[in-house]
């Protein structure tokens, strides 16, 4: 796995995302707003940060960012884009930050640890306010994911649809339509059967 991401590190976000800034800004909003709202000055830890595309939009919300990744090449890219920010090399299922974190989040990476329930317990051990991650419910059905969160001690869970395409450009005028669809109740549930992700916030 690490070798794969070492190879992908050069230009990772530009290749992975049709519109890297817009995608990261929308995800930052969901990290802040899903579950208990984050406040300026709070700390956030990006688990599997890649090249740290989330650092800038979360700083724009006044949050104090740090990142963790198992790939040294990804961390080199992250540091080059964000001089002065703290990054650590390590595995998300093992790393413990030097101090408790207000919010930990894990984007497109939560499925990497072999023991999901143990990973959730581990994150719960150092997270003060909430843990946020995203997943495709067609690949990881939401019911068992939520069961594992509750078993890890997270009593509250909020799930929110996220439909902004990762790899296809959406014209600016269409973005409000995509956002409206995310709030579409039963329509959003129907769309999720074929498309999109869920953002999940869990807290005690
Ligand atoms: C699909 S990329 C996502 C990067 C970033 N979170 C984003 O959304 O753009 C997965 C990242 O997680 C890292 N990763 C995968 N498994 C990991 C693990 N067990 N511990 C730490 N990092 C891991 C990879 O090196 C890679 O940078």
XYZ file of C-alpha atoms and ligand atoms in Angstrom:
231
model
C 0.000 0.000 0.000
C 2.708 2.526 0.997
C 4.658 1.854 -2.220
C 1.508 2.537 -4.257
C 1.025 5.943 -2.639
C 4.744 6.751 -2.799
C 4.436 6.301 -6.577
C 1.256 8.440 -6.774
C 2.553 11.322 -4.632
C 3.759 13.627 -7.442
C 0.783 15.803 -8.422
C -1.613 13.558 -6.464
C -4.477 16.031 -5.926
C -4.261 17.512 -9.431
C -4.648 14.015 -10.884
C -7.233 12.665 -8.406
C -9.622 15.635 -8.405
C -11.213 17.386 -11.380
C -11.447 20.572 -9.344
C -9.144 20.134 -6.320
C -9.888 23.459 -4.587
C -13.669 23.238 -4.865
C -13.705 19.593 -3.786
C -11.505 20.323 -0.767
C -13.536 23.391 0.259
C -16.813 21.421 0.163
C -15.267 18.614 2.201
C -13.909 21.150 4.709
C -17.419 22.567 5.159
C -18.767 19.072 5.846
C -15.979 18.376 8.343
C -16.862 21.568 10.214
C -20.667 21.223 10.031
C -21.403 17.493 10.318
C -22.015 16.620 13.978
C -21.008 19.195 16.626
C -19.830 22.300 14.770
C -16.088 22.987 14.970
C -14.962 26.387 16.247
C -11.985 28.535 15.197
C -8.846 27.660 17.162
C -9.729 23.969 17.551
C -7.273 21.274 16.447
C -7.894 18.838 13.587
C -5.865 15.747 12.659
C -6.010 14.494 9.046
C -5.621 10.681 9.098
C -4.160 9.535 5.760
C -3.596 13.154 4.732
C -1.956 12.444 1.356
C -0.544 15.717 0.019
C -2.623 17.649 2.597
C -5.153 19.128 0.206
C -7.389 19.756 3.259
C -4.885 21.937 5.140
C -5.680 25.235 3.431
C -9.510 25.107 3.452
C -9.561 24.035 7.106
C -7.153 26.859 8.028
C -9.639 29.178 6.293
C -12.170 28.016 8.951
C -9.634 29.009 11.641
C -8.756 25.397 12.514
C -5.273 24.247 13.592
C -4.310 21.461 11.192
C -1.916 18.523 11.504
C -1.526 15.547 9.175
C -0.519 11.890 9.373
C 0.364 9.524 6.530
C 2.204 6.245 6.072
C 3.832 7.400 2.809
C 7.016 9.459 3.168
C 6.644 10.744 -0.438
C 3.104 11.971 0.294
C 4.411 13.782 3.368
C 7.173 15.401 1.290
C 4.467 16.742 -1.041
C 2.347 17.831 1.943
C 5.261 19.693 3.538
C 6.233 21.345 0.245
C 2.692 22.795 -0.119
C 2.315 23.681 3.567
C 5.643 24.787 5.059
C 5.561 25.037 8.842
C 2.555 22.759 9.432
C 3.074 19.651 11.588
C 3.067 16.279 9.777
C 3.849 12.830 11.163
C 4.808 9.575 9.485
C 2.805 6.613 10.787
C -0.177 4.306 10.445
C -3.642 5.554 11.296
C -4.400 2.398 13.280
C -1.333 2.894 15.538
C -0.460 6.595 15.760
C -1.312 8.490 18.941
C -0.943 12.299 18.767
C 1.199 13.987 21.434
C -1.950 15.691 22.791
C -5.673 14.919 22.436
C -7.215 16.326 19.245
C -10.542 18.185 18.992
C -11.500 16.468 15.720
C -9.876 13.636 13.784
C -10.934 13.050 10.195
C -10.152 10.414 7.599
C -11.025 10.954 3.928
C -11.054 8.108 1.366
C -8.948 6.032 3.783
C -11.090 4.715 6.683
C -11.277 1.212 5.154
C -7.483 0.679 5.217
C -7.144 -0.747 8.769
C -7.846 -4.490 8.803
C -9.801 -4.264 12.085
C -12.325 -1.434 11.641
C -13.796 -1.618 15.143
C -10.326 -1.510 16.727
C -9.435 1.501 14.544
C -12.576 3.357 15.700
C -11.752 2.579 19.363
C -8.198 3.794 18.832
C -9.339 7.144 17.354
C -11.982 7.535 20.103
C -9.163 7.292 22.657
C -7.564 10.626 21.652
C -10.445 12.575 20.065
C -12.208 15.172 22.234
C -15.122 16.369 20.090
C -15.744 14.240 16.995
C -14.420 11.855 14.386
C -15.388 12.478 10.728
C -14.837 10.209 7.727
C -16.370 9.497 4.331
C -17.283 6.271 2.567
C -19.244 4.803 -0.329
C -22.282 3.059 1.174
C -22.477 0.706 -1.808
C -19.044 -0.682 -0.841
C -19.353 -0.290 2.952
C -23.019 -0.570 4.022
C -23.807 2.116 6.589
C -25.509 -0.172 9.171
C -22.436 -2.217 10.168
C -20.225 0.916 10.054
C -22.545 2.641 12.546
C -22.659 -0.527 14.721
C -18.840 -0.484 14.910
C -18.846 3.212 15.850
C -21.297 2.596 18.691
C -19.270 -0.396 19.897
C -16.228 1.917 19.962
C -18.045 4.265 22.362
C -19.421 6.852 19.925
C -23.019 7.300 21.122
C -24.007 9.809 18.423
C -23.677 9.471 14.663
C -24.726 11.820 11.851
C -24.614 10.797 8.190
C -24.757 13.307 5.329
C -24.788 12.628 1.572
C -21.995 14.153 -0.511
C -22.561 14.237 -4.282
C -19.914 16.581 -5.680
C -18.100 14.469 -8.309
C -14.460 13.725 -7.564
C -13.217 13.227 -11.103
C -15.714 15.172 -13.251
C -15.825 18.947 -13.493
C -19.166 20.502 -12.517
C -19.910 23.968 -13.967
C -20.122 26.573 -11.195
C -23.808 27.252 -11.890
C -24.655 23.564 -11.263
C -22.930 23.312 -7.866
C -25.945 24.694 -5.905
C -28.098 21.982 -7.553
C -25.694 19.278 -6.383
C -25.757 20.767 -2.874
C -29.561 20.925 -2.897
C -29.719 17.266 -3.922
C -27.584 16.384 -0.880
C -30.394 17.784 1.305
C -33.060 15.947 -0.684
C -34.186 13.370 1.942
C -35.673 10.363 0.077
C -34.242 11.590 -3.253
C -30.753 11.638 -1.738
C -31.279 8.070 -0.456
C -32.252 6.923 -3.954
C -29.217 8.628 -5.511
C -26.922 7.028 -2.900
C -27.912 3.565 -4.138
C -25.980 4.256 -7.334
C -23.747 7.242 -6.680
C -22.023 9.459 -4.120
C -20.553 9.191 -0.656
C -21.663 9.590 2.921
C -19.907 11.895 5.352
C -20.109 10.454 8.852
C -19.516 12.318 12.103
C -19.343 10.324 15.344
C -19.087 11.696 18.861
C -19.583 10.614 22.470
C -6.843 7.694 -1.301
S -5.537 8.621 -0.543
C -6.488 9.913 0.238
C -5.666 11.103 0.572
C -6.439 12.255 1.213
N -7.063 11.824 2.464
C -7.488 12.780 0.268
O -8.694 12.565 0.519
O -7.123 13.381 -0.761
C -5.107 7.570 0.841
C -3.942 8.114 1.671
O -3.905 7.402 2.905
C -2.586 6.926 3.140
N -2.758 5.656 3.895
C -3.308 4.505 3.464
N -3.341 3.592 4.466
C -2.798 4.206 5.552
C -2.547 3.793 6.897
N -2.890 2.564 7.335
N -1.989 4.677 7.747
C -1.623 5.933 7.321
N -1.835 6.368 6.052
C -2.409 5.517 5.192
C -1.941 6.777 1.774
O -0.529 6.861 1.838
C -2.588 7.951 1.024
O -1.827 9.128 1.171
